[in-house]
Tab-separated table of C-alpha atoms and ligand atoms in Angstrom:
chain	number	residue	atom	x	y	z
A	1193	MET	CA	42.778	128.493	69.039
A	1194	ASP	CA	42.154	124.868	69.869
A	1195	TYR	CA	45.118	122.585	69.822
A	1196	ARG	CA	44.159	120.716	72.962
A	1197	ASN	CA	43.409	117.469	71.168
A	1198	ASP	CA	46.994	117.373	69.923
A	1199	PHE	CA	48.299	117.017	73.496
A	1200	PRO	CA	47.505	113.570	74.924
A	1201	LEU	CA	48.516	114.418	78.499
A	1202	LEU	CA	45.688	116.948	78.750
A	1203	LYS	CA	43.276	114.010	78.604
A	1204	ILE	CA	44.114	113.117	82.224
A	1205	GLY	CA	42.242	116.263	83.238
A	1206	ILE	CA	44.860	118.616	84.583
A	1207	ILE	CA	45.455	122.305	84.180
A	1208	TYR	CA	49.054	122.574	83.127
A	1209	PHE	CA	50.488	126.014	83.908
A	1210	ASP	CA	54.149	124.998	84.214
A	1211	ASN	CA	55.188	125.599	80.628
A	1212	ALA	CA	58.160	127.809	81.466
A	1213	ALA	CA	59.676	124.781	83.223
A	1214	THR	CA	58.796	122.391	80.414
A	1215	SER	CA	55.965	122.216	77.922
A	1216	LEU	CA	53.688	119.323	77.058
A	1217	LYS	CA	54.397	117.437	73.830
A	1218	PRO	CA	51.974	117.124	70.911
A	1219	GLN	CA	51.235	113.688	69.461
A	1220	VAL	CA	53.208	114.482	66.273
A	1221	VAL	CA	56.384	114.936	68.329
A	1222	ILE	CA	55.751	111.741	70.322
A	1223	ASP	CA	55.072	109.887	67.053
A	1224	ALA	CA	58.301	111.158	65.497
A	1225	VAL	CA	60.354	109.836	68.422
A	1226	VAL	CA	58.556	106.472	68.371
A	1227	ASP	CA	58.953	106.283	64.590
A	1228	PHE	CA	62.699	106.814	64.896
A	1229	TYR	CA	63.040	104.006	67.440
A	1230	THR	CA	60.659	101.718	65.581
A	1231	ASN	CA	61.792	102.218	62.017
A	1232	HIS	CA	65.108	104.047	61.761
A	1233	THR	CA	67.294	103.428	64.834
A	1234	ALA	CA	70.942	103.896	63.869
A	1235	ASN	CA	73.782	106.273	64.580
A	1236	ILE	CA	74.262	109.329	62.372
A	1237	HIS	CA	77.221	110.539	60.286
A	1238	ARG	CA	78.965	107.219	60.957
A	1239	GLY	CA	77.555	104.545	58.718
A	1240	ILE	CA	76.922	103.918	55.059
A	1241	HIS	CA	74.176	101.394	55.705
A	1242	THR	CA	70.608	102.365	54.909
A	1243	LEU	CA	69.371	102.856	58.481
A	1244	SER	CA	72.299	105.137	59.281
A	1245	GLU	CA	71.628	107.165	56.160
A	1246	GLU	CA	67.953	107.476	57.086
A	1247	ALA	CA	68.807	108.557	60.630
A	1248	THR	CA	71.317	111.108	59.313
A	1249	GLU	CA	68.751	112.492	56.909
A	1250	LEU	CA	66.111	112.826	59.640
A	1251	TYR	CA	68.622	114.557	61.919
A	1252	GLU	CA	69.790	117.002	59.224
A	1253	ASP	CA	66.222	117.611	58.119
A	1254	SER	CA	65.331	118.627	61.689
A	1255	LYS	CA	67.943	121.395	61.464
A	1256	GLU	CA	66.242	122.731	58.337
A	1257	LYS	CA	62.948	122.929	60.242
A	1258	VAL	CA	64.423	124.581	63.332
A	1259	ALA	CA	66.392	127.035	61.192
A	1260	SER	CA	63.241	127.929	59.299
A	1261	LEU	CA	61.374	128.731	62.551
A	1262	ILE	CA	64.023	131.193	63.693
A	1263	ASN	CA	65.228	132.487	60.311
A	1264	SER	CA	68.649	130.951	60.698
A	1265	LYS	CA	70.837	128.688	58.565
A	1266	PRO	CA	70.937	124.945	59.410
A	1267	GLU	CA	74.746	125.027	59.368
A	1268	ASP	CA	74.761	127.682	62.106
A	1269	LEU	CA	72.869	125.382	64.502
A	1270	VAL	CA	74.927	123.429	67.004
A	1271	TYR	CA	72.625	120.934	68.652
A	1272	VAL	CA	73.039	120.925	72.417
A	1273	LYS	CA	71.084	119.298	75.209
A	1274	ASN	CA	69.516	122.551	76.415
A	1275	ALA	CA	70.032	126.310	76.718
A	1276	THR	CA	72.256	125.729	79.754
A	1277	GLU	CA	74.692	123.673	77.705
A	1278	GLY	CA	74.565	126.214	74.885
A	1279	LEU	CA	75.381	129.089	77.243
A	1280	ASN	CA	78.211	127.141	78.890
A	1281	PHE	CA	79.628	126.351	75.440
A	1282	SER	CA	79.430	130.041	74.522
A	1283	ALA	CA	81.378	131.054	77.632
A	1284	TYR	CA	84.028	128.471	76.760
A	1285	MET	CA	84.229	129.351	73.049
A	1286	ILE	CA	84.676	133.061	73.680
A	1287	ASN	CA	87.982	132.283	75.372
A	1288	LEU	CA	87.879	135.066	77.943
A	1289	LYS	CA	91.100	136.284	79.523
A	1290	ARG	CA	92.143	137.973	82.765
A	1291	GLY	CA	90.733	141.491	82.911
A	1292	ASP	CA	87.915	140.853	80.412
A	1293	LYS	CA	84.489	142.075	81.494
A	1294	VAL	CA	81.172	140.290	81.037
A	1295	VAL	CA	78.010	142.304	81.574
A	1296	THR	CA	74.788	140.499	82.393
A	1297	SER	CA	71.759	141.356	84.534
A	1298	VAL	CA	70.125	140.678	87.884
A	1299	MET	CA	67.099	139.112	86.164
A	1300	GLU	CA	69.010	136.193	84.622
A	1301	HIS	CA	68.312	132.530	85.114
A	1302	HIS	CA	71.297	130.824	86.747
A	1303	SER	CA	72.209	129.260	83.395
A	1304	ASN	CA	73.174	132.703	82.138
A	1305	LEU	CA	75.006	133.606	85.365
A	1306	LEU	CA	76.965	130.551	86.423
A	1307	PRO	CA	78.907	129.996	83.164
A	1308	TRP	CA	80.226	133.545	83.589
A	1309	TYR	CA	80.875	133.056	87.334
A	1310	LEU	CA	83.085	130.104	86.349
A	1311	MET	CA	85.188	132.543	84.323
A	1312	LYS	CA	85.945	134.551	87.476
A	1313	SER	CA	88.650	131.987	88.316
A	1314	LYS	CA	90.454	133.171	85.153
A	1315	GLY	CA	90.331	136.751	86.408
A	1316	VAL	CA	87.247	137.740	84.396
A	1317	GLU	CA	85.041	140.467	85.887
A	1318	VAL	CA	81.255	139.953	85.897
A	1319	ASP	CA	79.027	142.993	86.237
A	1320	PHE	CA	75.244	143.264	86.504
A	1321	VAL	CA	72.665	145.642	85.103
A	1322	GLY	CA	69.750	146.322	87.459
A	1323	ILE	CA	66.023	146.492	86.780
A	1324	ASP	CA	63.492	149.237	87.377
A	1325	GLU	CA	60.322	148.874	89.468
A	1326	ASP	CA	58.461	147.419	86.455
A	1327	GLY	CA	61.041	144.685	85.989
A	1328	ARG	CA	62.647	146.218	82.908
A	1329	LEU	CA	66.373	146.419	82.327
A	1330	LYS	CA	67.908	149.794	83.142
A	1331	MET	CA	69.094	150.571	79.620
A	1332	GLU	CA	71.166	153.624	80.547
A	1333	GLU	CA	73.082	151.554	83.047
A	1334	LEU	CA	73.511	148.850	80.419
A	1335	THR	CA	74.899	151.339	77.905
A	1336	GLU	CA	77.280	152.670	80.536
A	1337	LYS	CA	78.480	149.233	81.629
A	1338	ALA	CA	78.909	148.042	78.026
A	1339	ARG	CA	81.934	150.330	77.693
A	1340	GLY	CA	85.048	148.181	77.733
A	1341	ALA	CA	83.036	144.958	78.009
A	1342	LYS	CA	83.994	141.850	76.096
A	1343	VAL	CA	80.575	140.167	76.347
A	1344	LEU	CA	76.996	141.312	76.895
A	1345	ALA	CA	74.983	138.260	78.001
A	1346	PHE	CA	71.237	138.804	78.425
A	1347	SER	CA	68.073	136.779	78.389
A	1348	HIS	CA	65.578	137.524	75.641
A	1349	ALA	CA	62.742	136.920	78.090
A	1350	SER	CA	62.842	136.530	81.864
A	1351	ASN	CA	61.551	133.234	83.282
A	1352	VAL	CA	60.132	135.071	86.326
A	1353	LEU	CA	59.160	138.577	85.249
A	1354	GLY	CA	58.216	137.651	81.709
A	1355	THR	CA	60.005	140.830	80.597
A	1356	ILE	CA	60.898	140.780	76.917
A	1357	ASN	CA	64.289	142.418	76.667
A	1358	PRO	CA	65.306	144.497	73.642
A	1359	VAL	CA	67.970	142.022	72.524
A	1360	GLU	CA	68.289	143.578	69.085
A	1361	LYS	CA	69.224	146.880	70.710
A	1362	ILE	CA	71.486	145.162	73.250
A	1363	THR	CA	73.358	143.371	70.454
A	1364	LYS	CA	73.796	146.702	68.683
A	1365	ILE	CA	75.220	148.231	71.859
A	1366	ALA	CA	77.539	145.224	72.224
A	1367	HIS	CA	78.838	145.579	68.679
A	1368	GLU	CA	79.291	149.360	68.976
A	1369	ASN	CA	81.553	148.607	71.929
A	1370	GLY	CA	83.468	145.812	70.194
A	1371	ALA	CA	81.818	143.247	72.478
A	1372	LEU	CA	80.060	139.991	71.686
A	1373	SER	CA	76.386	139.444	72.312
A	1374	VAL	CA	75.130	136.239	73.946
A	1375	VAL	CA	71.371	135.716	74.135
A	1376	ASP	CA	69.566	133.242	76.364
A	1377	ALA	CA	66.465	132.584	74.280
A	1378	ALA	CA	65.106	129.698	76.374
A	1379	GLN	CA	61.940	131.630	77.248
A	1380	SER	CA	61.474	133.427	73.936
A	1381	VAL	CA	61.811	130.889	71.111
A	1382	PRO	CA	58.837	128.836	72.445
A	1383	HIS	CA	56.567	131.898	72.628
A	1384	LEU	CA	57.638	134.667	70.244
A	1385	LYS	CA	58.656	135.103	66.643
A	1386	VAL	CA	62.425	135.072	67.065
A	1387	ASP	CA	64.375	136.231	64.035
A	1388	ILE	CA	68.063	135.433	64.441
A	1389	LYS	CA	69.052	137.627	61.512
A	1390	LYS	CA	67.319	140.654	63.012
A	1391	ILE	CA	68.714	140.084	66.498
A	1392	ASP	CA	72.193	139.527	65.030
A	1393	ALA	CA	73.448	137.929	68.288
A	1394	ASP	CA	76.819	136.220	68.166
A	1395	PHE	CA	75.577	133.311	70.286
A	1396	LEU	CA	71.954	132.441	70.998
A	1397	ALA	CA	70.798	129.369	72.901
A	1398	PHE	CA	67.456	127.695	73.526
A	1399	SER	CA	66.031	124.407	74.789
A	1400	GLY	CA	63.702	122.066	72.947
A	1401	HIS	CA	61.740	120.867	75.957
A	1402	LYS	CA	60.079	124.246	76.552
A	1403	MET	CA	58.960	124.451	72.895
A	1404	LEU	CA	56.923	121.230	72.692
A	1405	ALA	CA	59.989	119.092	71.858
A	1406	PRO	CA	61.714	116.289	73.766
A	1407	SER	CA	63.974	116.963	76.749
A	1408	GLY	CA	67.679	116.876	75.977
A	1409	SER	CA	67.253	118.669	72.658
A	1410	GLY	CA	68.171	122.268	71.959
A	1411	ALA	CA	70.374	124.521	69.903
A	1412	LEU	CA	73.153	127.034	70.128
A	1413	VAL	CA	73.182	129.336	67.122
A	1414	VAL	CA	76.681	130.550	66.351
A	1415	LYS	CA	78.261	132.760	63.714
A	1416	GLU	CA	80.617	130.516	61.806
A	1417	ASP	CA	83.335	133.124	61.266
A	1418	LEU	CA	83.545	133.670	65.042
A	1419	VAL	CA	83.920	130.035	66.007
A	1420	LYS	CA	85.684	128.417	63.072
A	1421	ASP	CA	89.000	128.435	64.952
A	1422	CYS	CA	87.572	127.404	68.343
A	1423	THR	CA	88.462	124.102	69.871
A	1424	PRO	CA	85.408	122.061	70.844
A	1425	PRO	CA	84.172	122.368	74.434
A	1426	LEU	CA	83.351	118.664	74.223
A	1427	ALA	CA	85.805	116.740	72.040
A	1428	GLY	CA	85.139	113.234	70.812
A	1429	GLY	CA	83.576	111.199	68.041
A	1430	GLY	CA	82.138	113.358	65.312
A	1431	THR	CA	84.161	116.455	66.156
A	1432	ILE	CA	87.186	115.679	63.994
A	1433	HIS	CA	88.164	115.538	60.362
A	1434	ASP	CA	91.280	113.475	61.123
A	1435	VAL	CA	93.330	112.391	64.119
A	1436	THR	CA	96.895	111.077	64.247
A	1437	LEU	CA	98.957	110.044	67.230
A	1438	THR	CA	100.390	113.529	67.296
A	1439	GLY	CA	97.564	115.833	66.406
A	1440	VAL	CA	94.023	116.534	65.279
A	1441	GLU	CA	92.277	118.349	62.488
A	1442	TRP	CA	88.886	119.445	63.731
A	1443	ALA	CA	85.701	118.978	61.706
A	1444	LYS	CA	83.917	121.989	60.298
A	1445	VAL	CA	81.185	123.827	62.235
A	1446	PRO	CA	78.679	122.646	63.519
A	1447	GLU	CA	79.939	118.999	63.726
A	1448	ARG	CA	83.003	120.226	65.592
A	1449	PHE	CA	80.823	121.184	68.521
A	1450	GLU	CA	78.580	118.110	68.592
A	1451	GLY	CA	80.883	115.624	70.333
A	1452	GLY	CA	79.658	112.060	70.795
A	1453	THR	CA	76.436	110.506	69.591
A	1454	PRO	CA	73.866	113.291	69.866
A	1455	ASN	CA	70.270	113.089	71.043
A	1456	ILE	CA	69.141	111.920	67.600
A	1457	GLU	CA	65.537	111.120	68.453
A	1458	GLY	CA	65.183	114.297	70.543
A	1459	SER	CA	66.564	116.378	67.705
A	1460	ILE	CA	64.167	114.814	65.231
A	1461	GLY	CA	61.365	115.632	67.686
A	1462	LEU	CA	62.697	119.184	67.950
A	1463	GLY	CA	62.410	119.576	64.179
A	1464	VAL	CA	58.827	118.309	64.245
A	1465	ALA	CA	57.967	120.661	67.126
A	1466	ALA	CA	59.492	123.609	65.225
A	1467	GLU	CA	57.448	122.697	62.164
A	1468	TYR	CA	54.294	122.336	64.290
A	1469	LEU	CA	54.816	125.802	65.814
A	1470	GLU	CA	55.626	127.339	62.442
A	1471	LYS	CA	52.432	125.915	60.960
A	1472	ILE	CA	50.414	127.503	63.765
A	1473	GLY	CA	52.409	130.716	63.357
A	1474	MET	CA	54.364	132.323	66.184
A	1475	ASP	CA	52.318	135.490	65.764
A	1476	LYS	CA	49.191	133.499	66.642
A	1477	VAL	CA	50.940	131.898	69.617
A	1478	ARG	CA	51.770	135.392	70.821
A	1479	VAL	CA	48.232	136.726	70.358
A	1480	HIS	CA	46.842	133.756	72.294
A	1481	GLU	CA	49.250	134.282	75.185
A	1482	LEU	CA	48.437	138.002	75.280
A	1483	GLU	CA	44.750	137.094	75.601
A	1484	LEU	CA	45.530	134.728	78.469
A	1485	LEU	CA	47.657	137.366	80.201
A	1486	SER	CA	44.965	139.964	79.806
A	1487	HIS	CA	42.373	137.553	81.250
A	1488	PHE	CA	44.688	136.701	84.160
A	1489	PHE	CA	45.202	140.337	85.137
A	1490	LYS	CA	41.473	141.083	84.879
A	1491	GLN	CA	40.712	138.271	87.352
A	1492	ILE	CA	42.907	139.639	90.148
A	1493	LYS	CA	40.220	142.112	91.313
A	1494	ASP	CA	40.117	142.002	95.123
A	1495	LEU	CA	42.572	139.167	95.635
A	1496	PRO	CA	45.741	140.189	97.516
A	1497	LEU	CA	47.912	138.955	94.682
A	1498	SER	CA	51.381	140.493	94.194
A	1499	THR	CA	52.707	140.079	90.664
A	1500	TYR	CA	56.055	141.064	89.195
A	1501	GLY	CA	57.131	142.355	85.811
A	1502	PRO	CA	56.061	144.889	83.208
A	1503	GLU	CA	52.746	145.591	81.523
A	1504	ILE	CA	51.215	142.856	79.395
A	1505	LYS	CA	52.484	144.005	76.007
A	1506	ASP	CA	56.095	143.763	77.162
A	1507	ARG	CA	55.934	140.308	78.701
A	1508	THR	CA	55.680	136.692	77.628
A	1509	GLY	CA	52.832	134.465	78.768
A	1510	LEU	CA	53.822	133.901	82.359
A	1511	VAL	CA	53.080	135.486	85.713
A	1512	ALA	CA	54.992	134.979	88.957
A	1513	PHE	CA	52.902	135.877	91.988
A	1514	ASN	CA	52.466	135.714	95.735
A	1515	LEU	CA	49.092	135.309	97.421
A	1516	GLY	CA	48.935	137.426	100.560
A	1517	LYS	CA	51.511	136.136	103.008
A	1518	ILE	CA	51.029	132.478	102.100
A	1519	HIS	CA	54.287	130.793	101.141
A	1520	ALA	CA	54.618	130.093	97.412
A	1521	HIS	CA	55.141	126.358	98.028
A	1522	ASP	CA	51.922	126.179	100.064
A	1523	VAL	CA	50.046	127.913	97.253
A	1524	ALA	CA	51.494	125.523	94.652
A	1525	ASP	CA	50.719	122.540	96.855
A	1526	PHE	CA	47.141	123.713	97.360
A	1527	LEU	CA	46.727	124.220	93.595
A	1528	ASN	CA	48.165	120.777	92.953
A	1529	GLY	CA	45.350	119.407	95.122
A	1530	ARG	CA	42.973	121.089	92.638
A	1531	ARG	CA	44.866	119.502	89.691
A	1532	ILE	CA	46.522	122.747	88.704
A	1533	ALA	CA	50.274	122.563	88.055
A	1534	VAL	CA	52.327	125.702	88.728
A	1535	ARG	CA	55.962	126.045	89.723
A	1536	SER	CA	56.986	127.604	93.033
A	1537	GLY	CA	60.315	128.619	94.549
A	1538	LYS	CA	62.989	130.896	93.148
A	1539	HIS	CA	62.851	129.433	89.622
A	1540	CYS	CA	66.667	129.205	89.358
A	1541	ALA	CA	66.791	132.997	89.623
A	1542	HIS	CA	67.994	133.550	93.191
A	1543	PRO	CA	69.594	136.983	92.620
A	1544	LEU	CA	66.354	138.234	91.051
A	1545	HIS	CA	64.326	137.110	94.072
A	1546	GLN	CA	66.864	138.836	96.343
A	1547	CYS	CA	66.414	141.951	94.255
A	1548	LEU	CA	62.609	141.733	94.491
A	1549	LYS	CA	63.009	141.126	98.244
A	1550	ILE	CA	60.780	138.063	98.205
A	1551	PRO	CA	61.717	134.588	99.449
A	1552	ALA	CA	59.927	132.816	96.592
A	1553	SER	CA	57.045	133.073	94.146
A	1554	SER	CA	54.508	130.824	92.459
A	1555	ARG	CA	54.438	131.001	88.694
A	1556	ALA	CA	51.725	130.279	86.149
A	1557	SER	CA	53.133	129.961	82.649
A	1558	PHE	CA	51.062	129.414	79.545
A	1559	HIS	CA	51.234	127.847	76.103
A	1560	ILE	CA	48.940	127.347	73.141
A	1561	TYR	CA	46.728	124.740	74.826
A	1562	ASN	CA	45.833	126.856	77.863
A	1563	THR	CA	42.465	128.582	78.031
A	1564	THR	CA	40.783	131.489	79.802
A	1565	GLU	CA	38.492	128.937	81.533
A	1566	GLU	CA	41.562	127.335	83.065
A	1567	ILE	CA	42.585	130.740	84.390
A	1568	ASP	CA	39.116	131.083	85.940
A	1569	HIS	CA	39.690	127.743	87.712
A	1570	LEU	CA	43.054	128.990	88.921
A	1571	PHE	CA	41.456	132.063	90.441
A	1572	SER	CA	38.662	130.085	92.142
A	1573	ALA	CA	41.343	127.848	93.640
A	1574	LEU	CA	43.374	130.892	94.763
A	1575	SER	CA	40.293	132.367	96.516
A	1576	GLU	CA	39.764	129.034	98.212
A	1577	ALA	CA	43.427	128.900	99.272
A	1578	LEU	CA	43.099	132.338	100.781
A	1579	GLU	CA	40.190	131.191	102.952
A	1580	VAL	CA	41.896	127.961	103.974
A	1581	PHE	CA	45.160	129.624	104.939
A	1582	SER	CA	43.725	132.665	106.748
B	389	LIG	N1	64.250	127.348	83.573
B	389	LIG	C1	63.077	126.620	83.845
B	389	LIG	C2	62.096	127.396	84.676
B	389	LIG	O1	62.130	128.586	84.699
B	389	LIG	C3	63.342	125.253	84.368
B	389	LIG	O2	61.278	126.791	85.324
């Protein structure tokens, strides 16, 4: 699988293993953004002049492409700036009341914890499902806690453990209990074949910037019948059908939830990125990442490397690790000196790190342009770090 020439930043000679934070962008995505600015700049849904019509068409066309990647309908896609915004919107739209219970897990990224914490001020209870020693959700506990819940909010894939959660099953459990299912798909849509129809989640959010698209693009997939009576979390231009001095008639979904001028160029780039990934095939992306994971775990050998999360087949292409007793930031800094980019810290998953009883971890996260040779370089650099720090 050689897509390296499509990614201009690789030409500076770095090993980029920070894809779970944000991915690199292929030239086609960069070109699409430049083309919008150069040839089509205008606002969308607001003008009848030619440029505005072109911009609107490009924006709407991007929804077709994104919908096709995830087997959704373009009209179910609310464009948001990232998964965080999508998850916050979901928490708002669900209109939770005093006494309602939200069940989530200890492995969540803060973006799928804090929107629910905010609801505590309304008297909403937030409960957590734990993980087993392999970093998998405790499904019996989840089933138990789902009783009487109003929302089950889980990540599809953990940004630290890599664990792929059974979101189809979780949604089924939610629905059997009369609850809604909210899925944080920020770490799955860029790496796995995600089929919205199969998962059947009520709300599912993901970011563009982790899936080869521009920052500030992303989508919240909603079920129209659930949200057609919701007021917009962000009201403004574009969200209304009509306004008088005494009232408002909201626009239909999804426009109702896309207040203000959206990230037009980012969204166009998101469509191009979705098309690029679909052309490659998400199954191939997955196979490539499994190969990289398998190579990574074979290289550990005698290195005192602690890793977290389940066996390869149940994880996405990332590995959080600690090298001996060296602090994760020192490891990342040392690797940076060898032109290898990894993330270190708690990865916006503080409760998970508390649960794992570690202060921090370094994380190598892969995408289609990474190679087994790059992993070999990582391991040589880790051996060197071990010598330098001991
Ligand atoms: N959520 C992103 C990460 O895990 C930023 O690094």
